[in-house]
Amino acid sequence: MKTLAIDTSNQPLSIAVLDGNELLTELTMTTHKKHAEFINGVIADLVKKANLQPSDLDRIVVAEGPGSYTGIRMAVTVAKTLSMTLNIELVMVSSLLSLSLNVDSDKYLINPIFDGRNNNMFTGLYQRQQGKLINVIEDQHTNVDDWLKKLKNFDQPIIILGQTESFIDTYKKTLNNQVVVANSLTNIPRAAKMGIYSNNLEPVNDINSVVPKYLRLTKAEADWQKLHPKEGDENYVEKI
Amino acid sequence: MNRNLILSFETSCDETSIAVIEDGHTILSNIVATQIRSHQRFGGVVPEVASRHHIQQITSCIEEALNEAKVGYDDLSAVAVTYGPGLVGALLIGVTAAKTVAWAHNLPLVPVNHIAGHIYAANLEKTIEFPAMALVVSGGHTELVYMPAENQFEIIGETRDDAAGEAYDKIGRVLGINYPAGKQVDEMAHLGHDTFNFPRAMDKEDNFDFSFSGLKSAFINTVHHADQIGESLDKNDLATSFQQAVVDVLADKTIRAINSFPVKQLIVAGGVAANHGLRERLTQELKNMPTELRLAPLPLCGDNAAMIGSAGEMLFRHHVLSDEGLNAEPGLEFDYIEKS
């Protein structure tokens, strides 16, 4: 099974082409933020260097969010368009889970973090059990203080990874030695790991309805919902 | 037999649209998913919300466009896509999806300027003849484009502040009309009288540029002043006076442009080209002139992918091609030619 795996959830871009559990080609870079400009070119190059044609692909795996809104939209746009147009499988993976795959040890609770600014974060809690990643607390957009209250219920060491910089001090004040900060490469998601991990996951049924997992309403929608608590679930887009 | 088929993408603002165009003229399909009802909640287009709707709609629109046209990827000659001007996050969905489809099926990729697309809405009705002039008026654009020959576009005049359609939306809000206000203001303008004599900004200046923010302010000040002294104004008269000022300036500058640049055809395109006041006025003005008036077909005045496919077919013939590196250009513009 030939798999194309894409993770552009934040500043790092990571794309890989795999054959089953075997890596064919992979590019991971942190030097460019403008994924829109690079994503299609990198995919074309990696597929070509794997000696494949687009039509040889069997499956697309994509990090669906949370993350940078534009970043996850670029990856999901490519993934859903490619799987629709080639009529191949599409597998969606949490961007926080994708990053958590960097931690091989099962002795930690794994706490991936994307900085949501102003003391907010996109985060979740994972743990390795017999090679699988178990989701302990679901992915969410939260204030760091509220999140730490939840973590206080656990005794095991917690490893934090991703965009941890602005949260390290707060974590250490609350969790002291229980918290371990991941080293540099562990903070960068690797599409190849996500691709291999997804071999056991089910593809989505309805490709056309796929959207990124933003985990946060736009400010305009949130403000509107406050004023209109009973509305909001209808379909606002009509084909004319 | 090889058919000349373009699959075209348009996502520059609040419409997700995919079309299949044959020979640059025939619309085999033109799927338009509009987000107007969504943005009406906020009184105008919210860019992040627009991007979220586009990604949700994009693949079902592609499938429907191909199904309705009864063609497959193997039948296509090229993929065309709007890459600017527009909202960057919205443009990126169409650009990325178009690049992906082109790569997956080894098809050429044609980048299309959204304004060229609006102009080519007229080409879907009948072939454009050159030299030609286009007045492009919409919620985001107001410009006069001179086309000495096919695939040559030169801006000779444009708005220095608000687009005409934007001014309609802003004064619409003051009249209690939700975005997009153009249609309703147009209807009201046919019921009242031009009693307020709002300013015709830059009308007498020796250039082809426009300005609508002064008119908008004059309108808003008039209404606010009346509110303060407890006077009630006739809304139809307000609408008529506003529309008359807009149409006067658009028509005067356009007529002056075709007098300075003799052209075979004058094309009027963009969302505001659906305005009946403007259509009637230009029809009247050009009645006794040698220039043929080409009003864009009403259903194709707003954003749609059919017009992008028509422009894309022309650009493809001129070997205007891009590749996986194509990026959205929110501020994309034709060259501006100073009046000499």
Coordinates of N, CA and C in Angstrom, one line a residue, chain A residues 4 34 36-41 43-45 47 53-55 57 69-70 72-74 76-78 80-82 84-86 207-212 214 216-218 220-221 224 228 232 234-240, chain B residues 9 15-16 30-39 41-42 46-49 51-64 73 89 92-101 103-105 324-327:
Chain A
L4 N 0.7 8.5 1.1 CA 1.2 9.8 1.2 C 0.8 10.4 2.5
K34 N 5.4 29.4 4.8 CA 4.4 29.6 3.8 C 4.1 28.2 3.1
A36 N 1.6 27.0 1.8 CA 0.8 27.1 0.5 C 1.7 27.1 -0.7
E37 N 2.8 27.7 -0.6 CA 3.7 27.9 -1.7 C 4.4 26.5 -1.9
F38 N 4.7 25.8 -0.9 CA 5.6 24.6 -1.0 C 4.9 23.3 -1.1
I39 N 3.7 23.2 -0.5 CA 3.2 21.9 -0.2 C 3.0 21.0 -1.5
N40 N 2.5 21.6 -2.6 CA 2.2 20.8 -3.8 C 3.6 20.4 -4.5
G41 N 4.5 21.4 -4.4 CA 5.8 21.1 -5.1 C 6.6 20.0 -4.3
I43 N 5.2 17.6 -2.5 CA 4.6 16.3 -2.7 C 5.0 15.8 -4.1
A44 N 4.9 16.6 -5.1 CA 5.3 16.2 -6.5 C 6.7 15.6 -6.5
D45 N 7.6 16.3 -5.8 CA 9.0 15.9 -5.8 C 9.2 14.6 -5.0
V47 N 7.0 12.2 -4.5 CA 6.4 11.1 -5.2 C 7.2 10.7 -6.4
Q53 N 4.0 7.4 -9.7 CA 3.1 8.4 -10.3 C 2.0 8.7 -9.3
P54 N 1.3 9.9 -9.4 CA 0.2 10.1 -8.5 C -0.8 9.0 -8.5
S55 N -1.1 8.4 -9.6 CA -2.1 7.3 -9.7 C -1.6 6.0 -9.0
L57 N -0.7 6.0 -5.9 CA -1.0 6.2 -4.5 C -2.3 5.5 -4.1
Y69 N -4.5 27.8 11.5 CA -5.7 27.6 10.7 C -5.3 27.4 9.2
T70 N -4.4 28.3 8.7 CA -4.0 28.1 7.3 C -3.2 26.9 7.1
I72 N -3.4 23.9 8.6 CA -4.2 22.7 8.6 C -5.1 22.7 7.4
R73 N -5.5 23.9 6.9 CA -6.3 24.0 5.7 C -5.6 23.6 4.5
M74 N -4.3 23.9 4.4 CA -3.5 23.6 3.2 C -3.4 22.0 3.2
V76 N -5.2 19.7 4.6 CA -6.5 19.0 4.4 C -7.1 19.3 3.0
T77 N -6.8 20.5 2.4 CA -7.3 20.8 1.1 C -6.6 19.8 0.1
V78 N -5.3 19.7 0.2 CA -4.6 18.8 -0.7 C -5.1 17.3 -0.5
K80 N -7.9 16.1 0.9 CA -9.3 15.7 0.5 C -9.5 15.8 -1.0
T81 N -8.8 16.8 -1.6 CA -8.9 16.9 -3.1 C -8.2 15.7 -3.8
L82 N -7.0 15.3 -3.3 CA -6.3 14.2 -3.9 C -7.1 12.9 -3.7
M84 N -10.3 12.5 -3.3 CA -11.5 12.6 -4.1 C -11.1 12.3 -5.6
T85 N -10.1 13.1 -6.1 CA -9.8 13.1 -7.5 C -9.2 11.8 -8.0
L86 N -8.4 11.1 -7.1 CA -7.8 9.8 -7.4 C -8.7 8.6 -6.9
I207 N -15.7 11.7 2.0 CA -14.5 12.6 1.8 C -15.0 14.0 1.6
N208 N -16.1 14.2 0.9 CA -16.6 15.6 0.7 C -16.9 16.4 1.9
S209 N -17.3 15.7 3.0 CA -17.7 16.5 4.2 C -16.5 16.8 5.1
V210 N -15.3 16.3 4.7 CA -14.2 16.5 5.6 C -13.8 17.9 5.8
V211 N -13.6 18.4 7.0 CA -13.0 19.7 7.3 C -11.9 19.5 8.3
P212 N -11.0 20.5 8.4 CA -10.0 20.5 9.5 C -10.7 20.5 10.9
Y214 N -10.5 22.5 13.7 CA -10.0 23.7 14.2 C -10.0 23.8 15.8
R216 N -11.8 25.4 17.5 CA -12.1 26.8 17.9 C -12.9 27.5 16.9
L217 N -14.0 28.1 17.3 CA -14.8 28.9 16.4 C -14.1 30.2 16.1
T218 N -14.4 30.7 14.9 CA -13.9 32.1 14.6 C -14.5 33.0 15.6
A220 N -15.9 35.9 15.0 CA -17.2 36.4 14.5 C -18.3 35.4 14.8
E221 N -18.0 34.1 14.6 CA -19.0 33.1 14.9 C -19.3 32.9 16.4
W224 N -21.4 35.8 17.5 CA -22.7 35.7 17.0 C -23.5 34.7 17.8
H228 N -27.1 34.6 19.7 CA -28.1 33.8 19.1 C -28.0 32.3 19.5
G232 N -27.6 28.4 14.7 CA -26.2 28.2 14.3 C -25.9 26.8 13.7
E234 N -27.7 25.3 11.3 CA -28.2 25.1 9.9 C -27.1 25.3 8.9
N235 N -27.4 24.9 7.7 CA -26.4 25.0 6.6 C -26.4 26.4 6.0
Y236 N -25.3 27.1 6.1 CA -25.4 28.5 5.7 C -24.9 28.7 4.2
V237 N -24.4 27.5 3.6 CA -23.9 27.6 2.3 C -24.9 26.9 1.3
E238 N -25.3 27.6 0.3 CA -26.3 27.0 -0.7 C -25.7 27.0 -2.1
K239 N -26.0 25.9 -2.8 CA -25.6 25.9 -4.2 C -26.7 26.5 -5.0
I240 N -26.4 27.4 -5.9 CA -27.4 28.1 -6.6 C -27.3 27.8 -8.1
Chain B
F9 N -11.7 26.9 -11.5 CA -11.9 27.1 -10.0 C -12.0 28.6 -9.7
E15 N -17.8 32.9 -2.7 CA -18.5 31.9 -3.5 C -17.4 30.8 -3.9
T16 N -17.8 29.5 -3.6 CA -17.0 28.4 -4.1 C -17.6 28.0 -5.4
N30 N -21.6 24.9 -14.2 CA -21.1 26.1 -13.5 C -21.7 26.0 -12.1
I31 N -21.1 25.2 -11.2 CA -21.6 25.0 -9.8 C -21.1 26.2 -8.9
V32 N -22.1 26.9 -8.3 CA -21.8 28.0 -7.4 C -22.3 27.7 -6.0
A33 N -21.5 27.6 -5.0 CA -21.9 27.4 -3.6 C -21.7 28.8 -3.0
T34 N -22.8 29.5 -2.7 CA -22.6 30.8 -2.1 C -22.7 30.8 -0.6
Q35 N -21.9 31.7 0.0 CA -21.9 31.8 1.5 C -22.6 33.0 2.0
I36 N -23.4 33.7 1.1 CA -24.0 34.9 1.5 C -24.8 34.8 2.8
R37 N -25.6 33.8 2.9 CA -26.4 33.7 4.2 C -25.5 33.6 5.4
S38 N -24.4 32.9 5.3 CA -23.5 32.8 6.4 C -23.0 34.2 6.8
H39 N -22.5 34.9 5.9 CA -21.8 36.2 6.2 C -22.9 37.3 6.5
R41 N -24.9 37.0 8.7 CA -25.0 37.0 10.2 C -24.1 38.1 10.7
F42 N -23.0 38.4 10.0 CA -22.0 39.3 10.5 C -22.1 40.7 9.8
V46 N -16.6 37.7 6.5 CA -15.5 37.5 7.4 C -14.5 36.5 6.8
P47 N -13.3 36.9 6.6 CA -12.3 36.1 5.8 C -12.1 34.7 6.3
E48 N -11.9 34.5 7.6 CA -11.7 33.2 8.2 C -12.9 32.3 8.0
V49 N -14.1 32.8 8.2 CA -15.3 32.0 8.0 C -15.4 31.6 6.5
S51 N -12.9 31.1 4.4 CA -12.0 30.0 4.1 C -12.5 28.7 4.6
R52 N -13.2 28.7 5.8 CA -13.7 27.5 6.3 C -14.8 26.9 5.5
H53 N -15.7 27.8 4.9 CA -16.7 27.3 4.0 C -16.1 26.7 2.7
H54 N -15.1 27.4 2.2 CA -14.5 27.0 0.9 C -14.0 25.5 1.0
I55 N -13.3 25.3 2.1 CA -12.6 23.9 2.2 C -13.7 22.8 2.3
Q56 N -14.8 23.2 3.0 CA -15.9 22.3 3.1 C -16.6 21.9 1.8
Q57 N -16.7 22.9 0.9 CA -17.4 22.8 -0.3 C -16.6 22.2 -1.5
I58 N -15.3 22.4 -1.5 CA -14.5 22.4 -2.7 C -14.7 21.0 -3.5
T59 N -14.6 19.9 -2.8 CA -14.5 18.6 -3.6 C -15.9 18.3 -4.1
S60 N -17.0 18.6 -3.3 CA -18.3 18.2 -3.8 C -18.6 19.1 -5.1
C61 N -18.1 20.3 -5.1 CA -18.3 21.2 -6.2 C -17.6 20.6 -7.5
I62 N -16.4 20.1 -7.3 CA -15.6 19.6 -8.4 C -16.4 18.4 -9.0
E63 N -16.8 17.5 -8.1 CA -17.5 16.3 -8.5 C -18.8 16.7 -9.3
E64 N -19.5 17.6 -8.7 CA -20.8 18.0 -9.4 C -20.5 18.6 -10.7
Y73 N -11.7 13.2 -16.1 CA -10.4 14.0 -16.1 C -9.7 13.8 -17.4
G89 N -6.8 33.8 2.2 CA -7.2 32.5 2.7 C -8.2 31.8 1.8
L92 N -6.5 30.7 -1.5 CA -5.6 29.5 -1.3 C -6.3 28.2 -1.4
I93 N -7.6 28.1 -1.1 CA -8.3 26.9 -1.2 C -8.4 26.5 -2.7
G94 N -8.9 27.4 -3.5 CA -9.0 27.1 -4.9 C -7.7 26.8 -5.6
V95 N -6.7 27.6 -5.2 CA -5.3 27.5 -5.9 C -4.8 26.1 -5.5
T96 N -4.9 25.7 -4.2 CA -4.3 24.5 -3.7 C -5.1 23.3 -4.3
A97 N -6.4 23.4 -4.4 CA -7.2 22.3 -4.9 C -6.9 22.1 -6.4
A98 N -6.8 23.3 -7.1 CA -6.5 23.2 -8.6 C -5.2 22.7 -8.9
K99 N -4.2 23.1 -8.1 CA -2.8 22.5 -8.3 C -2.8 21.0 -8.1
T100 N -3.6 20.6 -7.1 CA -3.7 19.2 -6.7 C -4.3 18.3 -7.9
V101 N -5.4 18.8 -8.4 CA -6.1 18.1 -9.5 C -5.2 18.1 -10.7
W103 N -1.9 18.2 -10.9 CA -0.8 17.3 -10.7 C -1.3 15.9 -10.8
A104 N -2.4 15.6 -10.1 CA -2.9 14.2 -10.1 C -3.2 13.6 -11.4
H105 N -3.6 14.5 -12.4 CA -4.0 14.0 -13.7 C -3.1 14.5 -14.8
E324 N 3.2 23.7 -9.7 CA 3.0 23.5 -8.3 C 3.4 24.6 -7.4
G325 N 4.2 25.5 -7.9 CA 4.6 26.7 -7.1 C 3.7 27.9 -7.1
L326 N 2.6 27.8 -7.9 CA 1.6 28.9 -7.9 C 1.1 29.3 -6.5
N327 N 1.2 30.5 -6.2 CA 0.7 31.0 -4.9 C -0.5 32.0 -5.1

